[in-house]
C-alpha cells in the first residue's frame, strides 16, 4: 500500500540526523552516560518513556517521544524529532528491543534485496551506523520483534514465510550475531495479515504475540517460555480499521507493555491500547494526540 504525505511534519527539539551508512561496527556502542539501562524496550533516548518511530512518504524517519503517563486521560506526545533520511530503502522497519547488548532498544530493517540490517540505539535518540545481519530475509512476509518469547530476558524475533510457517529466532544479546539459528514453530500463519510482538501482556511465562486475521479479528498467542505459544485466545473484531499494530513497551507507566494501533482516518490517527493483564480482555483503548490528523502519512510505524 502506498502512503501519501498530506501535510508538513512539525518537529520540536534538536534535529538528530542519522546516515544509513554501510559500514560495520568494530565495537559495540557504549550505554548512555546519562543514566542506567532503560527498562522500556521502546525507549531510544534514555528518559524512560516510549518513543515511536514513523517513516513518511519521503523516506524520512521521525521519532515521537510520548509522556510516560496519561495527562487528563490522554496519552500525549512530548517531542517530535527528525532522525534522518534514506529509510525508504527498507521494506520493513521493526523495533526489536535490546538485541545488541547495550542499554537501549534497537531496530532491524530489511532492504529490497532481502538483507537485514541492525541499528543499535545510542541512548540519545539516534542510532549507530548500520550493521549487516545477513541476506535471505526476502523469504519472509512478516517479521515481529521486541518480545522475550523464551523467558531468558532477551528480545527475540519471529518471522512468517510465504507458506505460512512461523520461525523463531532466539536473541543472543550480541551485536555481532544478534539472532540464533531459526527454529520452526508451526504452520497455518498465512491466515494472518499482521503479526505483532507485544511483550508479556498476560502475566504468563514469557512474551506474547497478537495476530490479526483477514477478517480483522485479533488473536492473542501467549508465550510458553520455550519459544512457542499456548492455544490462541480471541481478543475481538474490528482491528482491520488499522494499517499497523505496534508493540510499544509500557506507554502508561503501569508496569505492563501496551499496544499502539495506527492508520485510522479522521482526527485521531492512532490509539493506545493499555494492557490489563487479563487474557480474555487484554486491552483498554485510550485516546492519544500521537499522529493526530496523520492517519495516512506514514508507510511504516515501529
Coordinates of C-alpha atoms in Angstrom, one line a residue:
X1 CA 0.0 0.0 0.0
X2 CA 1.3 3.4 -1.0
X3 CA 1.1 6.1 1.7
X4 CA 0.9 9.7 0.7
X5 CA 2.0 12.6 2.9
X6 CA -0.8 15.0 3.5
X7 CA 0.9 17.7 5.4
X8 CA 4.1 19.2 6.8
X9 CA 5.6 17.4 9.7
X10 CA 6.3 19.8 12.6
X11 CA 9.3 18.9 14.7
X12 CA 10.3 20.3 18.0
X13 CA 13.7 19.8 19.8
X14 CA 17.0 19.4 18.1
X15 CA 17.4 17.6 14.7
X16 CA 19.2 14.3 15.1
X17 CA 20.3 13.1 11.6
X18 CA 21.5 9.5 11.2
X19 CA 23.0 8.5 7.9
X20 CA 22.2 5.0 6.6
X21 CA 25.9 4.1 6.3
X22 CA 27.0 0.7 5.0
X23 CA 29.9 0.1 7.4
X24 CA 30.0 -2.4 10.2
X25 CA 30.8 -1.7 13.8
X26 CA 34.2 -2.5 15.3
X27 CA 32.9 -2.2 18.9
X28 CA 29.5 -2.1 20.5
X29 CA 28.2 1.3 21.3
X30 CA 28.5 2.2 25.0
X31 CA 25.4 2.8 27.1
X32 CA 24.4 6.3 27.6
X33 CA 26.3 8.2 30.2
X34 CA 23.2 9.9 31.3
X35 CA 21.8 7.0 33.3
X36 CA 21.3 3.3 33.8
X37 CA 19.9 0.9 31.2
X38 CA 16.4 1.6 30.0
X39 CA 13.6 -0.7 31.2
X40 CA 11.4 0.2 28.2
X41 CA 12.5 -1.6 25.0
X42 CA 10.8 1.2 23.0
X43 CA 12.8 4.0 24.7
X44 CA 15.6 5.3 22.5
X45 CA 16.7 8.4 24.4
X46 CA 17.0 7.0 27.9
X47 CA 14.3 9.1 29.6
X48 CA 12.1 6.0 30.4
X49 CA 9.1 6.8 28.2
X50 CA 8.1 5.2 25.0
X51 CA 9.4 6.5 21.7
X52 CA 7.6 5.7 18.4
X53 CA 9.3 5.8 15.0
X54 CA 7.5 6.6 11.8
X55 CA 8.7 6.8 8.2
X56 CA 7.0 9.3 5.9
X57 CA 6.5 9.2 2.1
X58 CA 9.9 10.9 1.5
X59 CA 11.7 8.2 3.4
X60 CA 12.4 10.4 6.5
X61 CA 12.2 8.7 9.9
X62 CA 10.7 10.6 12.8
X63 CA 10.8 9.8 16.5
X64 CA 7.9 10.8 18.8
X65 CA 8.6 10.8 22.5
X66 CA 5.4 10.1 24.5
X67 CA 4.8 11.2 28.0
X68 CA 5.3 8.4 30.5
X69 CA 1.8 8.6 31.9
X70 CA -1.7 9.8 30.8
X71 CA -2.4 13.5 31.1
X72 CA -6.0 14.1 32.0
X73 CA -6.7 10.7 30.4
X74 CA -4.9 11.5 27.2
X75 CA -1.6 9.9 26.0
X76 CA 0.3 12.9 24.9
X77 CA 3.3 13.4 22.6
X78 CA 6.1 15.3 24.4
X79 CA 8.5 16.0 21.5
X80 CA 8.9 15.1 17.8
X81 CA 12.4 14.7 16.4
X82 CA 13.7 14.1 12.9
X83 CA 16.0 11.0 12.9
X84 CA 17.2 11.1 9.3
X85 CA 16.5 10.5 5.7
X86 CA 17.1 7.4 3.4
X87 CA 14.8 5.0 5.2
X88 CA 12.7 4.4 2.1
X89 CA 15.3 1.8 1.1
X90 CA 13.7 -0.7 3.5
X91 CA 10.6 -2.9 3.0
X92 CA 10.2 -3.3 6.8
X93 CA 11.5 -1.5 9.9
X94 CA 11.0 -3.3 13.2
X95 CA 11.7 -2.2 16.8
X96 CA 13.2 -5.3 18.3
X97 CA 14.2 -4.3 21.8
X98 CA 17.7 -4.7 23.1
X99 CA 19.3 -7.3 20.9
X100 CA 22.8 -5.8 20.7
X101 CA 23.8 -5.9 24.4
X102 CA 23.8 -2.1 25.0
X103 CA 21.4 -0.2 27.2
X104 CA 18.6 0.6 24.9
X105 CA 16.2 -0.8 22.3
X106 CA 17.4 -1.4 18.7
X107 CA 16.0 -1.6 15.2
X108 CA 16.3 -4.1 12.4
X109 CA 15.4 -3.2 8.8
X110 CA 15.1 -5.4 5.7
X111 CA 16.1 -3.8 2.4
X112 CA 14.7 -4.6 -1.1
X113 CA 17.3 -7.3 -1.7
X114 CA 16.3 -9.2 1.5
X115 CA 19.3 -8.1 3.5
X116 CA 18.6 -7.5 7.2
X117 CA 20.4 -4.6 8.9
X118 CA 20.8 -3.8 12.6
X119 CA 20.7 -0.3 14.0
X120 CA 22.0 -0.1 17.6
X121 CA 20.5 2.6 19.7
X122 CA 23.0 5.1 21.2
X123 CA 20.7 6.2 24.1
X124 CA 20.3 9.8 22.9
X125 CA 17.6 9.2 20.3
X126 CA 20.0 8.4 17.5
X127 CA 21.4 5.1 16.1
X128 CA 24.9 3.9 15.4
X129 CA 25.8 3.1 11.7
X130 CA 24.0 0.1 10.5
X131 CA 25.5 -3.4 10.9
X132 CA 24.7 -6.2 8.4
X133 CA 22.9 -9.1 9.9
X134 CA 22.7 -11.2 6.7
X135 CA 20.8 -11.9 3.5
X136 CA 17.8 -14.2 2.8
X137 CA 15.1 -12.3 4.6
X138 CA 13.1 -11.8 1.4
X139 CA 11.6 -15.2 2.1
X140 CA 9.6 -13.7 4.9
X141 CA 6.5 -11.6 4.5
X142 CA 6.2 -10.6 8.2
X143 CA 8.7 -10.2 11.0
X144 CA 8.0 -9.2 14.6
X145 CA 10.4 -8.4 17.3
X146 CA 10.8 -6.9 20.7
X147 CA 9.3 -9.6 22.9
X148 CA 11.1 -12.1 25.1
X149 CA 9.5 -15.3 23.9
X150 CA 11.6 -17.9 25.7
X151 CA 11.9 -16.3 29.2
X152 CA 15.7 -15.6 29.1
X153 CA 15.3 -11.8 29.4
X154 CA 16.5 -11.2 25.8
X155 CA 14.3 -9.9 23.0
X156 CA 13.6 -12.5 20.2
X157 CA 12.4 -12.3 16.7
X158 CA 9.7 -14.3 14.7
X159 CA 9.1 -14.4 11.0
X160 CA 6.5 -16.0 8.7
X161 CA 7.3 -17.3 5.3
X162 CA 5.1 -17.4 2.2
X163 CA 4.0 -21.0 3.1
X164 CA 2.6 -19.7 6.4
X165 CA 5.3 -21.2 8.6
X166 CA 6.3 -19.3 11.7
X167 CA 10.0 -19.3 12.6
X168 CA 11.6 -18.4 15.9
X169 CA 15.0 -16.5 16.1
X170 CA 16.4 -16.5 19.6
X171 CA 18.1 -13.3 20.7
X172 CA 21.7 -13.8 21.6
X173 CA 22.5 -10.4 23.2
X174 CA 25.5 -9.9 20.9
X175 CA 25.5 -7.2 18.2
X176 CA 27.9 -9.3 16.1
X177 CA 25.3 -12.1 15.7
X178 CA 22.0 -10.9 17.3
X179 CA 19.9 -14.0 16.5
X180 CA 20.5 -17.7 16.7
X181 CA 19.6 -20.3 14.2
X182 CA 16.0 -20.3 13.3
X183 CA 13.6 -22.9 14.8
X184 CA 10.3 -23.9 13.3
X185 CA 7.3 -23.1 15.5
X186 CA 4.5 -24.3 13.2
X187 CA 2.3 -23.7 10.2
X188 CA -1.0 -22.0 9.4
X189 CA 0.1 -18.5 10.0
X190 CA -0.9 -17.5 6.4
X191 CA -4.3 -16.8 8.0
X192 CA -2.9 -13.6 9.4
X193 CA -2.1 -10.3 7.7
X194 CA -0.4 -8.7 10.7
X195 CA 1.8 -10.0 13.4
X196 CA 3.0 -8.0 16.5
X197 CA 5.3 -8.9 19.4
X198 CA 3.7 -7.2 22.4
X199 CA 5.7 -8.3 25.3
X200 CA 4.2 -10.2 28.3
X201 CA 0.8 -8.6 28.5
X202 CA -0.9 -11.6 30.1
X203 CA 1.4 -12.3 33.0
X204 CA 2.4 -15.8 31.9
X205 CA 5.7 -17.4 31.3
X206 CA 7.1 -15.2 28.5
X207 CA 6.3 -12.5 26.0
X208 CA 3.3 -12.8 23.7
X209 CA 2.2 -12.2 20.1
X210 CA -1.0 -10.8 18.7
X211 CA -2.1 -11.7 15.2
X212 CA -4.8 -10.2 13.1
X213 CA -6.6 -12.4 10.6
X214 CA -8.0 -11.3 7.2
X215 CA -11.4 -10.6 8.8
X216 CA -10.0 -8.1 11.2
X217 CA -10.2 -10.3 14.2
X218 CA -7.2 -10.0 16.6
X219 CA -5.9 -13.1 18.4
X220 CA -3.6 -13.4 21.4
X221 CA -0.8 -16.1 21.5
X222 CA 0.6 -16.3 25.0
X223 CA 4.3 -17.3 25.1
X224 CA 5.0 -20.6 26.8
X225 CA 8.6 -19.7 27.8
X226 CA 10.2 -22.1 25.2
X227 CA 9.8 -20.0 22.0
X228 CA 6.3 -21.4 21.4
X229 CA 2.8 -20.4 22.2
X230 CA -0.4 -21.6 24.0
X231 CA -3.7 -22.0 22.2
X232 CA -4.8 -18.7 20.7
X233 CA -7.4 -16.6 22.5
X234 CA -9.8 -14.3 20.6
X235 CA -9.4 -10.6 21.6
X236 CA -12.1 -9.2 19.3
X237 CA -13.1 -7.9 15.9
X238 CA -12.7 -4.5 14.2
X239 CA -8.9 -4.4 14.1
X240 CA -8.9 -4.2 10.3
X241 CA -9.6 -0.4 10.8
X242 CA -5.8 0.0 11.5
X243 CA -3.0 -0.3 9.0
X244 CA -0.3 -1.1 11.6
X245 CA -0.2 -2.5 15.2
X246 CA 2.9 -1.8 17.2
X247 CA 4.1 -3.4 20.5
X248 CA 5.1 -0.1 22.2
X249 CA 6.5 -1.0 25.6
X250 CA 5.0 0.5 28.7
X251 CA 3.3 3.6 27.5
X252 CA 1.2 4.5 30.5
X253 CA 3.8 3.6 33.3
X254 CA 1.7 0.9 34.9
X255 CA 4.4 -1.9 34.6
X256 CA 2.7 -3.6 31.6
X257 CA 3.6 -3.4 27.9
X258 CA 1.0 -1.7 25.7
X259 CA -0.1 -1.6 22.0
X260 CA -0.3 1.3 19.6
X261 CA -2.7 1.0 16.7
X262 CA -2.1 3.3 13.7
X263 CA -3.8 4.2 10.5
X264 CA -7.4 5.4 11.1
X265 CA -8.9 8.3 9.2
X266 CA -10.3 11.4 10.9
X267 CA -9.0 13.3 13.9
X268 CA -7.2 10.5 15.7
X269 CA -4.7 8.7 13.5
X270 CA -3.7 6.3 16.3
X271 CA -5.0 4.9 19.5
X272 CA -3.1 3.5 22.5
X273 CA -4.3 0.1 23.9
X274 CA -3.2 -0.2 27.5
X275 CA -2.8 -3.8 28.6
X276 CA -4.9 -5.0 31.5
X277 CA -3.2 -8.3 32.5
X278 CA -6.5 -10.1 31.6
X279 CA -6.2 -12.7 28.9
X280 CA -9.8 -12.5 27.8
X281 CA -9.9 -8.7 27.7
X282 CA -6.2 -7.8 27.4
X283 CA -6.6 -4.1 26.2
X284 CA -8.3 -0.9 27.1
X285 CA -8.4 1.8 24.5
X286 CA -7.0 5.3 25.3
X287 CA -7.1 8.5 23.2
X288 CA -3.8 10.0 22.1
X289 CA -2.6 13.0 20.2
X290 CA 0.1 10.9 18.5
X291 CA -0.4 11.2 14.7
X292 CA -3.4 13.4 15.1
X293 CA -4.9 14.1 11.6
X294 CA -1.9 12.0 10.2
X295 CA -3.6 8.6 9.9
X296 CA -2.3 8.1 6.3
X297 CA 1.0 9.9 6.5
X298 CA 3.3 7.0 7.3
X299 CA 4.2 3.9 5.5
X300 CA 5.9 2.3 8.4
X301 CA 5.5 2.8 12.2
X302 CA 7.7 0.9 14.7

